[in-house]
């Protein structure tokens, strides 16, 4: 059976997950957040106090990690060896760690395999860094979102403050720059637009405007 795949890639803080969730709900597709999978791998090493920047150590434990997704009230929940870690993976430490484990080929292979299995079973809107280039090079629609890092830091700060979390603009900006650099310059499947991706710069747009813009692109493509 043919399943439809909508790939949404772009850097940290560009609004991928919020936008992808909204699109998934509009088109009745399943939303898959692949960043959550890299974050879950990072969490495993952080909890075990293992050095996640050490490739040999990371690879020697990879088979002990089982990741699964379950949808509860329509929301993606992620499980690490049977434990729901959906909320635990949103700390700054896990953000940095996820970008570090993501440079390791074995980690990427494991997660790309899982992502492809999910996409073969159902229609998906999948967000990440390499969905259009590696996971689904044959995706029906590929979008690559961008916005300046200052704008992304501003949005991330507002989001954190809304959740009652302490946030400093300078720290957030630095973390975004670190991840941009790390994600874009890694050897394996770096963050970069597929040659046939549609570029959407949303620096000047509200969330509503971006969703509307992309919704129309997808409708046109899926006709
Ligand atoms: O989307 P996010 O910020 O939750 O992703 C966390 C990290 O995981 C990101 O810095 C890089 C990595 N990642 C990746 O390499 N490939 C993906 N498809 C998704 C995320």
PDB file of C-alpha atoms and ligand atoms in Angstrom:
ATOM      1  CA  UNK A   1       0.000   0.000   0.000  1.00  0.00           C
ATOM      2  CA  UNK A   2       1.301   3.457  -0.903  1.00  0.00           C
ATOM      3  CA  UNK A   3       1.733   5.705   2.117  1.00  0.00           C
ATOM      4  CA  UNK A   4       2.180   9.477   1.852  1.00  0.00           C
ATOM      5  CA  UNK A   5       5.238  11.090   3.358  1.00  0.00           C
ATOM      6  CA  UNK A   6       5.668  14.758   4.102  1.00  0.00           C
ATOM      7  CA  UNK A   7       9.224  15.645   5.140  1.00  0.00           C
ATOM      8  CA  UNK A   8       9.854  18.767   7.202  1.00  0.00           C
ATOM      9  CA  UNK A   9      13.493  19.588   7.870  1.00  0.00           C
ATOM     10  CA  UNK A  10      15.248  22.593   9.313  1.00  0.00           C
ATOM     11  CA  UNK A  11      17.402  23.867  12.170  1.00  0.00           C
ATOM     12  CA  UNK A  12      16.635  23.978  15.899  1.00  0.00           C
ATOM     13  CA  UNK A  13      13.897  26.354  16.973  1.00  0.00           C
ATOM     14  CA  UNK A  14      12.442  27.086  13.540  1.00  0.00           C
ATOM     15  CA  UNK A  15       9.011  25.804  14.605  1.00  0.00           C
ATOM     16  CA  UNK A  16       9.150  22.442  12.808  1.00  0.00           C
ATOM     17  CA  UNK A  17       7.356  20.426  15.448  1.00  0.00           C
ATOM     18  CA  UNK A  18       4.527  22.890  16.045  1.00  0.00           C
ATOM     19  CA  UNK A  19       4.000  23.337  12.318  1.00  0.00           C
ATOM     20  CA  UNK A  20       4.309  19.610  11.555  1.00  0.00           C
ATOM     21  CA  UNK A  21       1.780  18.745  14.283  1.00  0.00           C
ATOM     22  CA  UNK A  22      -0.727  21.210  12.883  1.00  0.00           C
ATOM     23  CA  UNK A  23      -0.278  19.892   9.348  1.00  0.00           C
ATOM     24  CA  UNK A  24      -0.604  16.274  10.496  1.00  0.00           C
ATOM     25  CA  UNK A  25      -3.890  17.103  12.168  1.00  0.00           C
ATOM     26  CA  UNK A  26      -5.185  19.021   9.090  1.00  0.00           C
ATOM     27  CA  UNK A  27      -4.382  16.153   6.698  1.00  0.00           C
ATOM     28  CA  UNK A  28      -5.154  13.326   9.177  1.00  0.00           C
ATOM     29  CA  UNK A  29      -1.600  11.998   8.950  1.00  0.00           C
ATOM     30  CA  UNK A  30       0.511  10.681  11.830  1.00  0.00           C
ATOM     31  CA  UNK A  31       3.035  13.173  13.217  1.00  0.00           C
ATOM     32  CA  UNK A  32       6.505  11.759  13.855  1.00  0.00           C
ATOM     33  CA  UNK A  33       9.088  13.827  15.762  1.00  0.00           C
ATOM     34  CA  UNK A  34      12.462  12.246  14.943  1.00  0.00           C
ATOM     35  CA  UNK A  35      14.412  14.697  17.128  1.00  0.00           C
ATOM     36  CA  UNK A  36      12.698  13.035  20.109  1.00  0.00           C
ATOM     37  CA  UNK A  37      14.407   9.767  19.116  1.00  0.00           C
ATOM     38  CA  UNK A  38      17.917  11.320  19.140  1.00  0.00           C
ATOM     39  CA  UNK A  39      17.031  12.974  22.442  1.00  0.00           C
ATOM     40  CA  UNK A  40      15.950   9.623  23.904  1.00  0.00           C
ATOM     41  CA  UNK A  41      19.257   8.021  22.919  1.00  0.00           C
ATOM     42  CA  UNK A  42      21.109  10.927  24.588  1.00  0.00           C
ATOM     43  CA  UNK A  43      18.989  10.542  27.728  1.00  0.00           C
ATOM     44  CA  UNK A  44      20.000   6.880  28.037  1.00  0.00           C
ATOM     45  CA  UNK A  45      23.713   7.802  28.228  1.00  0.00           C
ATOM     46  CA  UNK A  46      23.110  10.798  30.481  1.00  0.00           C
ATOM     47  CA  UNK A  47      21.107   8.688  32.957  1.00  0.00           C
ATOM     48  CA  UNK A  48      23.809   6.011  32.950  1.00  0.00           C
ATOM     49  CA  UNK A  49      26.520   8.675  33.301  1.00  0.00           C
ATOM     50  CA  UNK A  50      28.271   7.431  30.170  1.00  0.00           C
ATOM     51  CA  UNK A  51      30.248   9.796  27.911  1.00  0.00           C
ATOM     52  CA  UNK A  52      27.984  10.330  24.934  1.00  0.00           C
ATOM     53  CA  UNK A  53      30.698  12.040  22.907  1.00  0.00           C
ATOM     54  CA  UNK A  54      32.716   8.775  22.959  1.00  0.00           C
ATOM     55  CA  UNK A  55      31.700   6.845  19.836  1.00  0.00           C
ATOM     56  CA  UNK A  56      33.076   3.504  21.036  1.00  0.00           C
ATOM     57  CA  UNK A  57      31.162   3.678  24.317  1.00  0.00           C
ATOM     58  CA  UNK A  58      27.972   4.789  22.584  1.00  0.00           C
ATOM     59  CA  UNK A  59      28.130   1.977  20.015  1.00  0.00           C
ATOM     60  CA  UNK A  60      28.818  -0.676  22.645  1.00  0.00           C
ATOM     61  CA  UNK A  61      25.486   0.103  24.402  1.00  0.00           C
ATOM     62  CA  UNK A  62      23.308   0.799  21.391  1.00  0.00           C
ATOM     63  CA  UNK A  63      21.731  -2.663  21.330  1.00  0.00           C
ATOM     64  CA  UNK A  64      20.525  -2.177  24.915  1.00  0.00           C
ATOM     65  CA  UNK A  65      18.327   0.721  23.832  1.00  0.00           C
ATOM     66  CA  UNK A  66      14.800   0.074  22.664  1.00  0.00           C
ATOM     67  CA  UNK A  67      12.770   3.063  21.504  1.00  0.00           C
ATOM     68  CA  UNK A  68       9.069   3.000  20.760  1.00  0.00           C
ATOM     69  CA  UNK A  69       6.365   5.543  20.021  1.00  0.00           C
ATOM     70  CA  UNK A  70       2.817   5.484  21.283  1.00  0.00           C
ATOM     71  CA  UNK A  71       0.087   8.030  20.634  1.00  0.00           C
ATOM     72  CA  UNK A  72      -1.818   9.116  23.733  1.00  0.00           C
ATOM     73  CA  UNK A  73      -4.754  11.528  23.104  1.00  0.00           C
ATOM     74  CA  UNK A  74      -3.259  12.121  19.668  1.00  0.00           C
ATOM     75  CA  UNK A  75       0.135  13.177  21.090  1.00  0.00           C
ATOM     76  CA  UNK A  76       3.378  11.369  20.348  1.00  0.00           C
ATOM     77  CA  UNK A  77       4.800   9.798  23.518  1.00  0.00           C
ATOM     78  CA  UNK A  78       8.243   8.243  23.406  1.00  0.00           C
ATOM     79  CA  UNK A  79       9.397   5.247  25.436  1.00  0.00           C
ATOM     80  CA  UNK A  80      12.935   4.255  26.381  1.00  0.00           C
ATOM     81  CA  UNK A  81      13.084   0.556  27.273  1.00  0.00           C
ATOM     82  CA  UNK A  82       9.399   0.683  28.209  1.00  0.00           C
ATOM     83  CA  UNK A  83       9.559   3.917  30.264  1.00  0.00           C
ATOM     84  CA  UNK A  84       7.703   7.012  29.103  1.00  0.00           C
ATOM     85  CA  UNK A  85      10.411   9.702  28.744  1.00  0.00           C
ATOM     86  CA  UNK A  86       8.387  12.261  26.749  1.00  0.00           C
ATOM     87  CA  UNK A  87       8.901  15.033  29.318  1.00  0.00           C
ATOM     88  CA  UNK A  88      12.426  14.050  30.400  1.00  0.00           C
ATOM     89  CA  UNK A  89      13.969  14.692  26.980  1.00  0.00           C
ATOM     90  CA  UNK A  90      13.278  18.444  26.892  1.00  0.00           C
ATOM     91  CA  UNK A  91      16.138  19.689  29.096  1.00  0.00           C
ATOM     92  CA  UNK A  92      19.049  21.810  27.754  1.00  0.00           C
ATOM     93  CA  UNK A  93      21.457  18.967  28.669  1.00  0.00           C
ATOM     94  CA  UNK A  94      19.524  16.517  26.521  1.00  0.00           C
ATOM     95  CA  UNK A  95      19.312  19.073  23.662  1.00  0.00           C
ATOM     96  CA  UNK A  96      23.101  19.382  23.525  1.00  0.00           C
ATOM     97  CA  UNK A  97      23.595  15.620  24.005  1.00  0.00           C
ATOM     98  CA  UNK A  98      21.177  14.746  21.211  1.00  0.00           C
ATOM     99  CA  UNK A  99      23.176  16.818  18.749  1.00  0.00           C
ATOM    100  CA  UNK A 100      26.348  15.012  19.908  1.00  0.00           C
ATOM    101  CA  UNK A 101      25.023  11.432  19.567  1.00  0.00           C
ATOM    102  CA  UNK A 102      23.523  12.402  16.204  1.00  0.00           C
ATOM    103  CA  UNK A 103      26.998  12.578  14.611  1.00  0.00           C
ATOM    104  CA  UNK A 104      27.522   8.838  15.197  1.00  0.00           C
ATOM    105  CA  UNK A 105      26.755   6.671  12.158  1.00  0.00           C
ATOM    106  CA  UNK A 106      25.494   3.661  14.149  1.00  0.00           C
ATOM    107  CA  UNK A 107      23.009   5.835  16.016  1.00  0.00           C
ATOM    108  CA  UNK A 108      21.684   7.307  12.786  1.00  0.00           C
ATOM    109  CA  UNK A 109      21.343   3.869  11.132  1.00  0.00           C
ATOM    110  CA  UNK A 110      19.309   2.537  14.042  1.00  0.00           C
ATOM    111  CA  UNK A 111      16.949   5.520  14.027  1.00  0.00           C
ATOM    112  CA  UNK A 112      16.603   5.840  10.249  1.00  0.00           C
ATOM    113  CA  UNK A 113      15.519   2.171  10.155  1.00  0.00           C
ATOM    114  CA  UNK A 114      12.853   2.806  12.804  1.00  0.00           C
ATOM    115  CA  UNK A 115      11.668   5.966  11.009  1.00  0.00           C
ATOM    116  CA  UNK A 116      11.324   4.125   7.694  1.00  0.00           C
ATOM    117  CA  UNK A 117       9.362   1.298   9.331  1.00  0.00           C
ATOM    118  CA  UNK A 118       6.911   3.824  10.783  1.00  0.00           C
ATOM    119  CA  UNK A 119       6.527   5.618   7.435  1.00  0.00           C
ATOM    120  CA  UNK A 120       5.847   2.378   5.547  1.00  0.00           C
ATOM    121  CA  UNK A 121       2.820   1.630   7.745  1.00  0.00           C
ATOM    122  CA  UNK A 122       0.954   4.942   7.655  1.00  0.00           C
ATOM    123  CA  UNK A 123       0.780   8.408   6.139  1.00  0.00           C
ATOM    124  CA  UNK A 124       3.218  10.625   8.011  1.00  0.00           C
ATOM    125  CA  UNK A 125       4.342  14.177   8.535  1.00  0.00           C
ATOM    126  CA  UNK A 126       7.871  13.606   9.806  1.00  0.00           C
ATOM    127  CA  UNK A 127      10.159  16.346  11.064  1.00  0.00           C
ATOM    128  CA  UNK A 128      13.919  16.295  11.562  1.00  0.00           C
ATOM    129  CA  UNK A 129      17.164  17.193   9.830  1.00  0.00           C
ATOM    130  CA  UNK A 130      17.604  14.471   7.177  1.00  0.00           C
ATOM    131  CA  UNK A 131      14.072  13.346   6.371  1.00  0.00           C
ATOM    132  CA  UNK A 132      14.079  14.668   2.796  1.00  0.00           C
ATOM    133  CA  UNK A 133      17.704  13.734   2.093  1.00  0.00           C
ATOM    134  CA  UNK A 134      18.099  10.340   3.795  1.00  0.00           C
ATOM    135  CA  UNK A 135      15.033   8.864   5.475  1.00  0.00           C
ATOM    136  CA  UNK A 136      12.569   9.424   2.612  1.00  0.00           C
ATOM    137  CA  UNK A 137      14.408  10.667  -0.487  1.00  0.00           C
ATOM    138  CA  UNK A 138      11.166   9.826  -2.328  1.00  0.00           C
ATOM    139  CA  UNK A 139       8.897  11.844   0.025  1.00  0.00           C
ATOM    140  CA  UNK A 140       5.779  13.263  -1.634  1.00  0.00           C
ATOM    141  CA  UNK A 141       6.504  16.759  -0.320  1.00  0.00           C
ATOM    142  CA  UNK A 142       9.783  18.069   1.106  1.00  0.00           C
ATOM    143  CA  UNK A 143       9.931  21.315   3.004  1.00  0.00           C
ATOM    144  CA  UNK A 144      12.974  22.987   4.468  1.00  0.00           C
ATOM    145  CA  UNK A 145      12.209  25.665   7.038  1.00  0.00           C
ATOM    146  CA  UNK A 146      14.597  28.465   7.928  1.00  0.00           C
ATOM    147  CA  UNK A 147      14.642  31.598  10.093  1.00  0.00           C
ATOM    148  CA  UNK A 148      17.514  33.684  11.475  1.00  0.00           C
ATOM    149  CA  UNK A 149      19.093  32.323  14.668  1.00  0.00           C
ATOM    150  CA  UNK A 150      18.176  35.509  16.555  1.00  0.00           C
ATOM    151  CA  UNK A 151      14.509  35.055  15.665  1.00  0.00           C
ATOM    152  CA  UNK A 152      14.641  31.357  16.598  1.00  0.00           C
ATOM    153  CA  UNK A 153      16.217  32.189  19.963  1.00  0.00           C
ATOM    154  CA  UNK A 154      13.511  34.809  20.610  1.00  0.00           C
ATOM    155  CA  UNK A 155      10.770  32.287  19.894  1.00  0.00           C
ATOM    156  CA  UNK A 156      12.377  29.560  22.023  1.00  0.00           C
ATOM    157  CA  UNK A 157      12.685  32.015  24.902  1.00  0.00           C
ATOM    158  CA  UNK A 158       9.018  33.023  24.691  1.00  0.00           C
ATOM    159  CA  UNK A 159       8.015  29.348  24.575  1.00  0.00           C
ATOM    160  CA  UNK A 160      10.076  28.510  27.676  1.00  0.00           C
ATOM    161  CA  UNK A 161       8.810  31.521  29.609  1.00  0.00           C
ATOM    162  CA  UNK A 162       5.257  30.486  28.779  1.00  0.00           C
ATOM    163  CA  UNK A 163       5.946  27.114  30.372  1.00  0.00           C
ATOM    164  CA  UNK A 164       7.254  28.907  33.463  1.00  0.00           C
ATOM    165  CA  UNK A 165      10.869  27.909  32.745  1.00  0.00           C
ATOM    166  CA  UNK A 166      13.801  30.250  33.377  1.00  0.00           C
ATOM    167  CA  UNK A 167      15.411  31.320  30.127  1.00  0.00           C
ATOM    168  CA  UNK A 168      18.237  33.624  29.166  1.00  0.00           C
ATOM    169  CA  UNK A 169      18.294  34.906  25.594  1.00  0.00           C
ATOM    170  CA  UNK A 170      22.088  34.712  25.347  1.00  0.00           C
ATOM    171  CA  UNK A 171      22.221  31.099  26.551  1.00  0.00           C
ATOM    172  CA  UNK A 172      19.473  30.033  24.175  1.00  0.00           C
ATOM    173  CA  UNK A 173      21.150  31.804  21.260  1.00  0.00           C
ATOM    174  CA  UNK A 174      24.442  30.116  22.079  1.00  0.00           C
ATOM    175  CA  UNK A 175      22.810  26.682  22.292  1.00  0.00           C
ATOM    176  CA  UNK A 176      21.055  27.235  18.943  1.00  0.00           C
ATOM    177  CA  UNK A 177      24.340  28.298  17.318  1.00  0.00           C
ATOM    178  CA  UNK A 178      26.138  25.253  18.767  1.00  0.00           C
ATOM    179  CA  UNK A 179      23.512  22.881  17.380  1.00  0.00           C
ATOM    180  CA  UNK A 180      23.345  24.627  13.972  1.00  0.00           C
ATOM    181  CA  UNK A 181      27.092  24.255  13.664  1.00  0.00           C
ATOM    182  CA  UNK A 182      27.182  20.655  14.881  1.00  0.00           C
ATOM    183  CA  UNK A 183      24.145  19.500  12.855  1.00  0.00           C
ATOM    184  CA  UNK A 184      25.255  21.222   9.641  1.00  0.00           C
ATOM    185  CA  UNK A 185      28.895  20.179   9.702  1.00  0.00           C
ATOM    186  CA  UNK A 186      28.711  16.516  10.702  1.00  0.00           C
ATOM    187  CA  UNK A 187      29.986  14.037   8.115  1.00  0.00           C
ATOM    188  CA  UNK A 188      26.936  11.783   7.932  1.00  0.00           C
ATOM    189  CA  UNK A 189      23.662  13.192   6.665  1.00  0.00           C
ATOM    190  CA  UNK A 190      24.155  16.760   7.821  1.00  0.00           C
ATOM    191  CA  UNK A 191      21.374  19.287   8.060  1.00  0.00           C
ATOM    192  CA  UNK A 192      20.931  20.543   4.501  1.00  0.00           C
ATOM    193  CA  UNK A 193      18.032  20.968   2.120  1.00  0.00           C
ATOM    194  CA  UNK A 194      17.348  18.190  -0.394  1.00  0.00           C
ATOM    195  CA  UNK A 195      17.897  19.408  -3.954  1.00  0.00           C
ATOM    196  CA  UNK A 196      14.126  19.180  -4.535  1.00  0.00           C
ATOM    197  CA  UNK A 197      13.034  20.675  -1.193  1.00  0.00           C
ATOM    198  CA  UNK A 198      10.779  23.726  -1.079  1.00  0.00           C
ATOM    199  CA  UNK A 199      12.486  26.424   1.006  1.00  0.00           C
ATOM    200  CA  UNK A 200      10.293  28.290   3.478  1.00  0.00           C
ATOM    201  CA  UNK A 201      11.918  31.202   5.345  1.00  0.00           C
ATOM    202  CA  UNK A 202       9.491  32.094   8.132  1.00  0.00           C
ATOM    203  CA  UNK A 203      11.539  34.815   9.907  1.00  0.00           C
ATOM    204  CA  UNK A 204       8.871  37.423   9.169  1.00  0.00           C
ATOM    205  CA  UNK A 205       5.830  35.173   9.440  1.00  0.00           C
ATOM    206  CA  UNK A 206       3.555  34.203  12.287  1.00  0.00           C
ATOM    207  CA  UNK A 207       2.950  30.540  12.973  1.00  0.00           C
ATOM    208  CA  UNK A 208      -0.513  30.822  11.411  1.00  0.00           C
ATOM    209  CA  UNK A 209       0.910  32.331   8.231  1.00  0.00           C
ATOM    210  CA  UNK A 210       3.533  29.591   7.914  1.00  0.00           C
ATOM    211  CA  UNK A 211       0.970  26.822   8.443  1.00  0.00           C
ATOM    212  CA  UNK A 212      -1.337  28.387   5.850  1.00  0.00           C
ATOM    213  CA  UNK A 213       1.500  28.748   3.345  1.00  0.00           C
ATOM    214  CA  UNK A 214       2.650  25.154   3.758  1.00  0.00           C
ATOM    215  CA  UNK A 215      -0.886  23.755   3.811  1.00  0.00           C
ATOM    216  CA  UNK A 216      -1.446  25.242   0.351  1.00  0.00           C
ATOM    217  CA  UNK A 217       1.848  23.841  -0.953  1.00  0.00           C
ATOM    218  CA  UNK A 218       0.947  20.348   0.292  1.00  0.00           C
ATOM    219  CA  UNK A 219      -2.599  20.503  -1.111  1.00  0.00           C
ATOM    220  CA  UNK A 220      -1.191  21.429  -4.499  1.00  0.00           C
ATOM    221  CA  UNK A 221       1.385  18.613  -4.372  1.00  0.00           C
ATOM    222  CA  UNK A 222      -1.007  15.880  -3.220  1.00  0.00           C
ATOM    223  CA  UNK A 223      -3.674  16.713  -5.853  1.00  0.00           C
TER     224      UNK A 223
HETATM  225  O1  LIG B   1      14.550  18.497  16.471  1.00  0.00           O
HETATM  226  P1  LIG B   1      15.284  18.468  17.811  1.00  0.00           P
HETATM  227  O2  LIG B   1      15.831  19.795  18.181  1.00  0.00           O
HETATM  228  O3  LIG B   1      14.459  17.853  18.902  1.00  0.00           O
HETATM  229  O4  LIG B   1      16.535  17.462  17.550  1.00  0.00           O
HETATM  230  C1  LIG B   1      17.505  17.188  18.518  1.00  0.00           C
HETATM  231  C2  LIG B   1      18.832  16.862  17.852  1.00  0.00           C
HETATM  232  O5  LIG B   1      18.754  15.602  17.186  1.00  0.00           O
HETATM  233  C3  LIG B   1      19.319  17.847  16.796  1.00  0.00           C
HETATM  234  O6  LIG B   1      20.179  18.819  17.330  1.00  0.00           O
HETATM  235  C4  LIG B   1      20.039  16.984  15.783  1.00  0.00           C
HETATM  236  C5  LIG B   1      19.468  15.614  15.956  1.00  0.00           C
HETATM  237  N1  LIG B   1      18.569  15.199  14.866  1.00  0.00           N
HETATM  238  C6  LIG B   1      19.157  14.649  13.750  1.00  0.00           C
HETATM  239  O7  LIG B   1      20.379  14.613  13.645  1.00  0.00           O
HETATM  240  N2  LIG B   1      18.373  14.139  12.765  1.00  0.00           N
HETATM  241  C7  LIG B   1      17.037  14.187  12.843  1.00  0.00           C
HETATM  242  N3  LIG B   1      16.296  13.658  11.859  1.00  0.00           N
HETATM  243  C8  LIG B   1      16.422  14.776  13.977  1.00  0.00           C
HETATM  244  C9  LIG B   1      17.222  15.294  14.970  1.00  0.00           C
END
